[in-house]
Each structure stands twice: as C-alpha cells, then as structure tokens.
Amino acid sequence: MITVAEVIVDVAAYPVDRPFDYLVPTEMTNIIECGCRVKVPFGPRNVLGFVVALKNDTEVPLEKIKPVTQILDIEPVLTREMLQLAKWLKHETICYEIDALQVMLPSALRAKYEKFVTLQTNIENLPDSLKEWFQKSERVNLKQFEKNNLLPDIKRALNAKMVTLENVVGQKGKVKEVRKVQICPEREKLNEIVNNISNRAKKQKLLVEWMANHVGEIVDPDIIYQELNTSSQVLQAVIELGAASFIQQEVYRDPFTKEVKKTDFLNLTEEQSTALHKITDAMNRKQSETFLLHGITGSGKTEVYLQAIAKCLEEGKEAIVLVPEISLTPQMTERFRSRFGELVAVMHSGLSVGEKYDEWRKVHQGKVKVVVGARSAIFVPFENVGIIILDEEHESSYKQEDSPRYHARDVAIWRSKYHTCPVILGSATPSLESFARSKKNVYTLLTLKERALKQSLPTVQVVDMREELKKGNRSMFSQQLLESIRVRLEKKEQIVLFLNRRGYSAFVLCRDCGTVLQCENCDISLTYHRSNEKCKCHYCGYEIHVPKTCPQCQSDHIRFFGTGTQKVEEEIAKFFPEARVLRMDVDTTKTKGSHEQLLQAFGDGEADILLGTQMIAKGLDFPNITLVGVLSADTSLHLPDFRAAEKTFQLLTQVSGRAGRHRKPGEVVIQTYTPEHYAIELAKTQEYEPFYEREMHMRHQAGYPPYYYLALIQVSHEDVMMAAEYAGKAADWLRSKLSFQISIIGPTTAGISRLQNRYRYQCLIKYKIEPNLIPTLLQLIKLYRSDWIKKGIILTVDLDPTMI
DNA sequence: AGCACGCCGACT
DNA sequence: GTCGGCGTGCTC
C-alpha cells in the first residue's frame, strides 16, 4: 500500500494554490502527520510545504509523482482545526491557502531559502575574479557574489559546469540552547577522581568535591565559576577527568523582566456578577455564544474576564485574550500574570522573532493555558479552548491590512463554534456593527453601567475654540483649560493632556518654499526619526539623511515638525514654568521599555502633567489623575473615512475615562472648533446609545456598514494611465455582472495614490445581499490572472475593509 | 512565484 | 557559432 500526502506548497500564486500529491517514502510513513511541514521538490526547486491530508491513492500518474524529501516536524505544527480554518480563511478573505497557513505560525517557522554555489572543478580553472571566494570553502552562499557584483561571472562558470547551484530550504528561527554542565551521576566515580587528583591541583580538587555534593545535577557553568571562585580552565580540566560533561539544553527566551506578585479576586458588583454568570452559564452549556460586554470606562470589564478565565481553567480548558497592540503594555499583561502566574504566555510585536517562537512553543507544548496577545494570537494552537476574549473590540487594529485580510473577531467566532465555547467582545464604545448585532440578538448584550468603585463619571466641558479666537486668545489653550490646570497644580493632582494627532507623524518642512520631504517611490511624506537623524518612508522603507538645505529651493530654513507635543510642552512651560511635564510620543518612547518607565514615573508622582498622543488614551489608570484635557478634538473628525465620527467619539470617550477613576472626582475639558458636531456633543454626555442611534442614521443615509457590506478592489501599475484604465475596466466588468442594486463607486485614486512606485486606483462596492459577489470577484481574479498579470497589473480584493 | 525551455538578434 | 534577451508554460 502506498501513502500519499497532499501538500500546500510555499508558493503564493493562483495557479499553484491547491494541494499537490507527494509520495511518502516507507521510512516516513510512521512519522508523517497532517499539519507537518515538509520539504518537497517542486518543479526545478525545493520548497517548504504543509501536509493537509494523507491518503492511500492518487489520481496523479505515477511518472509525475515525486517523493517527500524530508519531514521537518516530529509533532505537527498545525492542528486539524487550523487546516480547516485555513480553508475557511482562504474562502472568506480571498487569499492563498499558503498565506492563511503561514499567518497561524510564528515567523520563526517560515522557510528561509538560500542558494549555494559549489565548486566542481580544480580552483585553478576558475576565472581570477572568483578564485578568492573558494579559498576557504568549496560551498559559498550566492549572496556573497550578489553583493560583489559577480553574478555574471557565476553565470559563466555555471554554464561551463565549473560550479553548481543548490537551493537550500531552512527555517528562520532556532530553538535556543545553552551550554550546561551535567555532573557525573555516580558518587563513587567522583570520589575516585578526587583521590586521583594531584595535591598541587587544589582548585580542581575543590571543584570535584563540590560536584560530589551535587551528584547528577545539571548546573550553569557561570554558577560554578562564581560559587567556587574558579575559571573555565579548571572546569575544562575536571570534565576531561570525567567528573562531568557539557550538554546543550533547550531553553525559552524570557521576555518578562520582572516577577509579579500574586493577586486575588476582587469582589464583583452586582452588574459584574450578572455578566459573569451569563458567561459561565454558556460555558457550562458548552455553547458557542457571542457576548457583547458593553461596560463604561472603569466599570471593571477586566475583572469579569479574569474570573471567567479562572472558571475556564478550572474546567481544564484554555483561554485566549486579545488586546489591541497599543494597550498591550506591561501593566496590562501584569494583571493576567499576577492572577495566573506561569500559565500565561504573552504575544505581541515588541518581542523578537525568537521570543515569539518561544511563547508559541509554550502553547504548542502545553506549558501554558492562557494567552494574552495582539491580533495574531487568535491563532494559537490550543486544542481545548474554553473562552475567547476580545478587549476593546471596536479597535481597527483587529483587522489585518494585508493578505490574509482577516478580522480577529470573525476568526474568534469561527473558533468558538469549533470549540463550542463563548466569545466575549468587550468595549466601552462598541463598534456599530457589534452593537447592531446585539440589538438583533445575534450577540448577547451584557451591560455594565456603573463604575466598579461607584465613582461618578467625570464632568465634561466642551470649549469652542472659535470663541477663544474671537476673544483674542491665539494660544492652543483655552482660558477654561488653563484655569483647570492651575487649580490641579495647586491641589497637587495630576493632569493628562491629549493631543489628537491621528494620522499625523513627524515630518520635515522647508519654511521658505513649503516643500515637505516626500518618498521617491510613494506619494507620502517621509517620517522624521530623531534617533539617527534620518527620514524614512513607513510604507516602503526608503530612507535618507535629513538634508542640510531644501532640495527644492536650497534654503537652509529646513526644519523638522514633530507631532506637536514639543510645541505644546514649550507653551505649557510659558504658562506654568513650575509644572513638571512628561512628554510621551514616538520620540520619547522609542527604546524598549521606555513606555513603561515613563508611565511608572508618572504613576510615582514624578510629574504633574502627562502629555501625549494616541498611546495615552488606553489603559492609563492612576488615582491622582483628576483632569484630562483634549487639545483638539476635531483632527480625527475630518479624515476621509466613513468611520471618522465613530472613531472620534470612541477616542474622546476613552481619554475621558482616564480621569477620576478612583476616589477623587474627575474633570474633562475638550477643545474643539466644531462643538456642534454630534460626535463631540454626545461625547460630552458620554452616552453611547444616543450616539449609536445618530450614527446609525447617518450610515443608513449614506449606505455604509452595518446597513451595507463593503468590498474594496484595488488596481495598481507602474504607469498611471494603465492603472486608471484597468481599474475602469474592472469597474465596468463588475457593473455588467452584478445586479443593479449594488453600487460600485469609482474608480478613484487610493488614499495613498502611489506606493512603492505603483499608482493605485480603487473601486468600492456597496451591497446588501449578493450571493453572486464572491463568485463574481473570483471570476474577475481569474480574468486578471490570465491576461492582466502579464501587463504588470496587480489587483487586490479586500472584503469588509476597515479603512478606505 | 520562479524556473527552464526555446526562439531570436548581436557579439567575441 | 554562442551569449543572453525575454515570451511561454509548468510545477505532484
């Protein structure tokens, strides 16, 4: 009987986006499993692939089928669940199956392809230019030749058969190993060695005697050096005598810097326990129910999560907690680690590739039961999930912006159905989609209306900055805000000032001609980085030194403009020279851990005012903060995005929630040029439902979600005319195929009209129910793949886009 | 995608 | 004659 493996190969392209059959050699049949990574020959090269099925026959003619070269995992890296989930993702987001599989694994497990040139002749026969490279070894990485512009020479040598080219498949990350000392497990042998050591070798004798007291133990060599005040030479000598040996031991890289104290459950309010009961009830009934936990800021949502997780652990099941990347601060993760200790793994982008790999391995090996992480943590390979939590469910960072363009919320619900467990979506300001679903009873609504410590919500005042201007106040602070700051400074209470700068970052501008430094490849201004005095494009990586003079007019009045926090800081100093200000922005939080240090300092009362952008809107919880000032509420309101009002309301509610969370009452001052806008008016009362009703009405009128679904088609090409022409073709084609009830807007230029030297056009499709849409889009892709791709067109489809 | 194969023009 | 340009087609 033969064994055949169906393999998804690591080649992202439509024609090969299907399983390929490979013969499993007899010696591998006992080891191979679904979900293993394998090395396979594919056409003329070797690639990595994932085994998605095993069977005993094949349709493929025997002369075509090739054997698996190697199995890379003894234990499968993907569970059956994930193989199914990948198929669903492929269909749901229109992506390649390989991309769906790869996104579930830490990048350390991705393939690394290298090419090696091997010498096949006497080195003397080589051309002079190549000789030196093969002095040390007959096998040299092709990269070396690439770097030194020797590719033509290599090509010639290849044709003359003097060298051969070899593809090597490896993996990016490694398991970290450290060298330890394994002490001999037999006491008698150690005693015998001690007796044989010459009396002149005092240190060796001492060391072996010490070892006799630690028979069979595995110790860190550094401990030996310190404890016995000895050196590696002595240890080496003793090892040669046979008293111990060096071994390699697998270790986890530890991303946690400090230990945390254990904490206990807090008492729940009545609302909290009602919510908790409904959740644990669903767990008991083994039901995949989605809860929307709508709790105002400070209502203690996290405590509900923690106790639900505790219940889940009691049942012997695992828990997944997703948190937006920016609020995944040490304070946040500590709350989980202090409750569940070593059972928690943390996954976020701040970890190195190796650290992420190790956190993933802890899950894979069953060492942890709780994962706290950003978006991609939704794919952790737990096999018995008891609860999934998405905190701040309205956050747009839960949607991945490149392939596979999945939304963590959708994946969470899919997994909850697979494991028949509940999902909790938590937020003080739910997304309209989720709240609408709870109104239709698709999700179960749980409400927390009171703050956990019964504090009242802060009072909110909205200041019309136009009036201030009329009064002749040209500064960025209103009289009202200045007065409030003065009062707090006197009372020795703390202040948070929030600069709404969504979508802005530091840039470089010429004050004479107004030129802003732009990327050469993209239609976007470069971001200034103070640390290395460079300007970088965040989209393509293009980087230049800050020029001394303006490239346009040669003026030397070229200056960097920050997020504005610096300017605010200067102005505060003018009004309140005695105030101690902490500034938190990209500049002051660049190094690892600086974010944490700044917050710690503020919490310890080392400053009176914390000034910052987005990053201070979340999770900040200090008892002495009694005033929150929003310097410009409008900035996020005028972004060209149908969610601008929703995002502004969410942001204002979030920052307002920072004030008066403990005993002292809080005050919020919001400065704006459009106080009449409903997002700002309703943020003042901090009532979600009136905002929801109002915004739903707007969405209904304009034909946006949740009333309509969206799909975004993007067409790009190096040439503007080509991009525009084919975007037009795509739009026309779709209009001819889809029913007239569907509106297709565009093509228009994309938000960033040129990216990596490609011009981009897009069409927006708005639809209610259209069973034909996905098949039609797939047809469009088919059309594109056969014909357009040759002309250099790239077409992407984003179903349910979050940004337009 | 990425590679070989194949056909065609321009060079040591 | 052969080197290298890129259009075509295939990958178990």
PDB file of N, CA and C in Angstrom, chain A residues 34-80:
ATOM      1  N   CYS A  34      -0.796  14.963   9.324  1.00  0.00           N
ATOM      2  CA  CYS A  34      -1.375  16.197   8.808  1.00  0.00           C
ATOM      3  C   CYS A  34      -0.908  17.358   9.677  1.00  0.00           C
ATOM      4  N   GLY A  35      -0.560  18.457   9.042  1.00  0.00           N
ATOM      5  CA  GLY A  35      -0.127  19.626   9.810  1.00  0.00           C
ATOM      6  C   GLY A  35       1.376  19.701   9.983  1.00  0.00           C
ATOM      7  N   CYS A  36       2.108  18.699   9.444  1.00  0.00           N
ATOM      8  CA  CYS A  36       3.579  18.746   9.490  1.00  0.00           C
ATOM      9  C   CYS A  36       4.093  19.605   8.344  1.00  0.00           C
ATOM     10  N   ARG A  37       5.235  20.215   8.571  1.00  0.00           N
ATOM     11  CA  ARG A  37       5.908  20.884   7.463  1.00  0.00           C
ATOM     12  C   ARG A  37       6.824  19.869   6.792  1.00  0.00           C
ATOM     13  N   VAL A  38       6.864  19.919   5.482  1.00  0.00           N
ATOM     14  CA  VAL A  38       7.744  19.009   4.743  1.00  0.00           C
ATOM     15  C   VAL A  38       8.553  19.781   3.707  1.00  0.00           C
ATOM     16  N   LYS A  39       9.685  19.188   3.341  1.00  0.00           N
ATOM     17  CA  LYS A  39      10.466  19.724   2.239  1.00  0.00           C
ATOM     18  C   LYS A  39      10.123  18.880   1.024  1.00  0.00           C
ATOM     19  N   VAL A  40       9.767  19.533  -0.078  1.00  0.00           N
ATOM     20  CA  VAL A  40       9.412  18.770  -1.282  1.00  0.00           C
ATOM     21  C   VAL A  40      10.035  19.395  -2.525  1.00  0.00           C
ATOM     22  N   PRO A  41      10.317  18.535  -3.537  1.00  0.00           N
ATOM     23  CA  PRO A  41      10.758  19.091  -4.818  1.00  0.00           C
ATOM     24  C   PRO A  41       9.537  19.651  -5.541  1.00  0.00           C
ATOM     25  N   PHE A  42       9.686  20.857  -6.100  1.00  0.00           N
ATOM     26  CA  PHE A  42       8.560  21.467  -6.815  1.00  0.00           C
ATOM     27  C   PHE A  42       9.103  22.068  -8.096  1.00  0.00           C
ATOM     28  N   GLY A  43       8.795  21.428  -9.231  1.00  0.00           N
ATOM     29  CA  GLY A  43       9.428  21.842 -10.476  1.00  0.00           C
ATOM     30  C   GLY A  43      10.921  21.679 -10.314  1.00  0.00           C
ATOM     31  N   PRO A  44      11.681  22.674 -10.687  1.00  0.00           N
ATOM     32  CA  PRO A  44      13.128  22.533 -10.613  1.00  0.00           C
ATOM     33  C   PRO A  44      13.729  22.851  -9.247  1.00  0.00           C
ATOM     34  N   ARG A  45      12.894  23.222  -8.246  1.00  0.00           N
ATOM     35  CA  ARG A  45      13.495  23.640  -6.968  1.00  0.00           C
ATOM     36  C   ARG A  45      12.898  22.897  -5.791  1.00  0.00           C
ATOM     37  N   ASN A  46      13.458  23.166  -4.617  1.00  0.00           N
ATOM     38  CA  ASN A  46      12.926  22.595  -3.394  1.00  0.00           C
ATOM     39  C   ASN A  46      12.194  23.668  -2.630  1.00  0.00           C
ATOM     40  N   VAL A  47      11.027  23.317  -2.115  1.00  0.00           N
ATOM     41  CA  VAL A  47      10.280  24.285  -1.322  1.00  0.00           C
ATOM     42  C   VAL A  47       9.731  23.633  -0.059  1.00  0.00           C
ATOM     43  N   LEU A  48       9.277  24.511   0.840  1.00  0.00           N
ATOM     44  CA  LEU A  48       8.616  24.033   2.035  1.00  0.00           C
ATOM     45  C   LEU A  48       7.131  23.854   1.729  1.00  0.00           C
ATOM     46  N   GLY A  49       6.490  22.944   2.425  1.00  0.00           N
ATOM     47  CA  GLY A  49       5.059  22.764   2.228  1.00  0.00           C
ATOM     48  C   GLY A  49       4.403  22.244   3.490  1.00  0.00           C
ATOM     49  N   PHE A  50       3.068  22.293   3.524  1.00  0.00           N
ATOM     50  CA  PHE A  50       2.327  21.789   4.682  1.00  0.00           C
ATOM     51  C   PHE A  50       1.496  20.583   4.254  1.00  0.00           C
ATOM     52  N   VAL A  51       1.568  19.499   5.014  1.00  0.00           N
ATOM     53  CA  VAL A  51       0.752  18.322   4.724  1.00  0.00           C
ATOM     54  C   VAL A  51      -0.674  18.642   5.183  1.00  0.00           C
ATOM     55  N   VAL A  52      -1.630  18.649   4.240  1.00  0.00           N
ATOM     56  CA  VAL A  52      -3.012  18.953   4.628  1.00  0.00           C
ATOM     57  C   VAL A  52      -3.895  17.712   4.618  1.00  0.00           C
ATOM     58  N   ALA A  53      -3.412  16.624   4.003  1.00  0.00           N
ATOM     59  CA  ALA A  53      -4.190  15.386   4.022  1.00  0.00           C
ATOM     60  C   ALA A  53      -3.270  14.214   3.696  1.00  0.00           C
ATOM     61  N   LEU A  54      -3.652  13.028   4.161  1.00  0.00           N
ATOM     62  CA  LEU A  54      -2.914  11.812   3.832  1.00  0.00           C
ATOM     63  C   LEU A  54      -3.911  10.820   3.248  1.00  0.00           C
ATOM     64  N   LYS A  55      -3.483  10.070   2.244  1.00  0.00           N
ATOM     65  CA  LYS A  55      -4.401   9.114   1.608  1.00  0.00           C
ATOM     66  C   LYS A  55      -3.593   7.964   1.032  1.00  0.00           C
ATOM     67  N   ASN A  56      -4.295   6.948   0.505  1.00  0.00           N
ATOM     68  CA  ASN A  56      -3.595   5.755   0.025  1.00  0.00           C
ATOM     69  C   ASN A  56      -3.667   5.582  -1.488  1.00  0.00           C
ATOM     70  N   ASP A  57      -4.194   6.589  -2.144  1.00  0.00           N
ATOM     71  CA  ASP A  57      -4.203   6.507  -3.617  1.00  0.00           C
ATOM     72  C   ASP A  57      -4.055   7.896  -4.202  1.00  0.00           C
ATOM     73  N   THR A  58      -3.926   7.972  -5.496  1.00  0.00           N
ATOM     74  CA  THR A  58      -3.769   9.270  -6.138  1.00  0.00           C
ATOM     75  C   THR A  58      -4.224   9.220  -7.582  1.00  0.00           C
ATOM     76  N   GLU A  59      -4.713  10.339  -8.057  1.00  0.00           N
ATOM     77  CA  GLU A  59      -5.142  10.455  -9.450  1.00  0.00           C
ATOM     78  C   GLU A  59      -3.956  10.765 -10.349  1.00  0.00           C
ATOM     79  N   VAL A  60      -2.901  11.252  -9.712  1.00  0.00           N
ATOM     80  CA  VAL A  60      -1.742  11.710 -10.481  1.00  0.00           C
ATOM     81  C   VAL A  60      -0.993  10.514 -11.053  1.00  0.00           C
ATOM     82  N   PRO A  61      -0.671  10.533 -12.367  1.00  0.00           N
ATOM     83  CA  PRO A  61       0.077   9.417 -12.958  1.00  0.00           C
ATOM     84  C   PRO A  61       1.410   9.203 -12.238  1.00  0.00           C
ATOM     85  N   LEU A  62       1.777   7.941 -12.085  1.00  0.00           N
ATOM     86  CA  LEU A  62       2.960   7.585 -11.299  1.00  0.00           C
ATOM     87  C   LEU A  62       4.250   8.246 -11.776  1.00  0.00           C
ATOM     88  N   GLU A  63       4.354   8.473 -13.083  1.00  0.00           N
ATOM     89  CA  GLU A  63       5.611   9.049 -13.585  1.00  0.00           C
ATOM     90  C   GLU A  63       5.747  10.520 -13.190  1.00  0.00           C
ATOM     91  N   LYS A  64       4.615  11.121 -12.805  1.00  0.00           N
ATOM     92  CA  LYS A  64       4.664  12.545 -12.430  1.00  0.00           C
ATOM     93  C   LYS A  64       4.949  12.744 -10.949  1.00  0.00           C
ATOM     94  N   ILE A  65       4.505  11.795 -10.134  1.00  0.00           N
ATOM     95  CA  ILE A  65       4.564  11.985  -8.689  1.00  0.00           C
ATOM     96  C   ILE A  65       5.985  11.850  -8.140  1.00  0.00           C
ATOM     97  N   LYS A  66       6.325  12.766  -7.213  1.00  0.00           N
ATOM     98  CA  LYS A  66       7.662  12.754  -6.609  1.00  0.00           C
ATOM     99  C   LYS A  66       7.549  12.494  -5.112  1.00  0.00           C
ATOM    100  N   PRO A  67       8.631  12.013  -4.496  1.00  0.00           N
ATOM    101  CA  PRO A  67       8.553  11.741  -3.057  1.00  0.00           C
ATOM    102  C   PRO A  67       8.849  12.972  -2.199  1.00  0.00           C
ATOM    103  N   VAL A  68       8.339  12.951  -0.986  1.00  0.00           N
ATOM    104  CA  VAL A  68       8.676  13.962   0.018  1.00  0.00           C
ATOM    105  C   VAL A  68      10.157  13.832   0.316  1.00  0.00           C
ATOM    106  N   THR A  69      10.874  14.959   0.374  1.00  0.00           N
ATOM    107  CA  THR A  69      12.315  14.900   0.652  1.00  0.00           C
ATOM    108  C   THR A  69      12.572  14.700   2.141  1.00  0.00           C
ATOM    109  N   GLN A  70      11.852  15.467   2.966  1.00  0.00           N
ATOM    110  CA  GLN A  70      12.155  15.453   4.391  1.00  0.00           C
ATOM    111  C   GLN A  70      10.940  15.927   5.185  1.00  0.00           C
ATOM    112  N   ILE A  71      10.776  15.377   6.388  1.00  0.00           N
ATOM    113  CA  ILE A  71       9.739  15.881   7.288  1.00  0.00           C
ATOM    114  C   ILE A  71      10.412  16.815   8.283  1.00  0.00           C
ATOM    115  N   LEU A  72       9.891  18.015   8.433  1.00  0.00           N
ATOM    116  CA  LEU A  72      10.557  19.000   9.297  1.00  0.00           C
ATOM    117  C   LEU A  72      10.044  18.999  10.736  1.00  0.00           C
ATOM    118  N   ASP A  73       8.886  18.389  10.977  1.00  0.00           N
ATOM    119  CA  ASP A  73       8.354  18.378  12.340  1.00  0.00           C
ATOM    120  C   ASP A  73       8.000  16.978  12.780  1.00  0.00           C
ATOM    121  N   ILE A  74       8.432  16.629  13.979  1.00  0.00           N
ATOM    122  CA  ILE A  74       8.039  15.330  14.540  1.00  0.00           C
ATOM    123  C   ILE A  74       6.604  15.449  15.044  1.00  0.00           C
ATOM    124  N   GLU A  75       6.331  16.582  15.693  1.00  0.00           N
ATOM    125  CA  GLU A  75       4.972  16.900  16.114  1.00  0.00           C
ATOM    126  C   GLU A  75       4.409  17.872  15.086  1.00  0.00           C
ATOM    127  N   PRO A  76       3.174  17.672  14.620  1.00  0.00           N
ATOM    128  CA  PRO A  76       2.610  18.636  13.657  1.00  0.00           C
ATOM    129  C   PRO A  76       2.583  20.052  14.250  1.00  0.00           C
ATOM    130  N   VAL A  77       2.847  21.059  13.421  1.00  0.00           N
ATOM    131  CA  VAL A  77       2.794  22.436  13.917  1.00  0.00           C
ATOM    132  C   VAL A  77       1.394  23.035  13.756  1.00  0.00           C
ATOM    133  N   LEU A  78       0.568  22.371  12.945  1.00  0.00           N
ATOM    134  CA  LEU A  78      -0.801  22.850  12.762  1.00  0.00           C
ATOM    135  C   LEU A  78      -1.771  21.748  13.165  1.00  0.00           C
ATOM    136  N   THR A  79      -2.817  22.130  13.892  1.00  0.00           N
ATOM    137  CA  THR A  79      -3.823  21.147  14.285  1.00  0.00           C
ATOM    138  C   THR A  79      -4.813  20.959  13.141  1.00  0.00           C
ATOM    139  N   ARG A  80      -5.633  19.937  13.253  1.00  0.00           N
ATOM    140  CA  ARG A  80      -6.698  19.703  12.249  1.00  0.00           C
ATOM    141  C   ARG A  80      -7.589  20.934  12.149  1.00  0.00           C
TER     142      ARG A  80
END
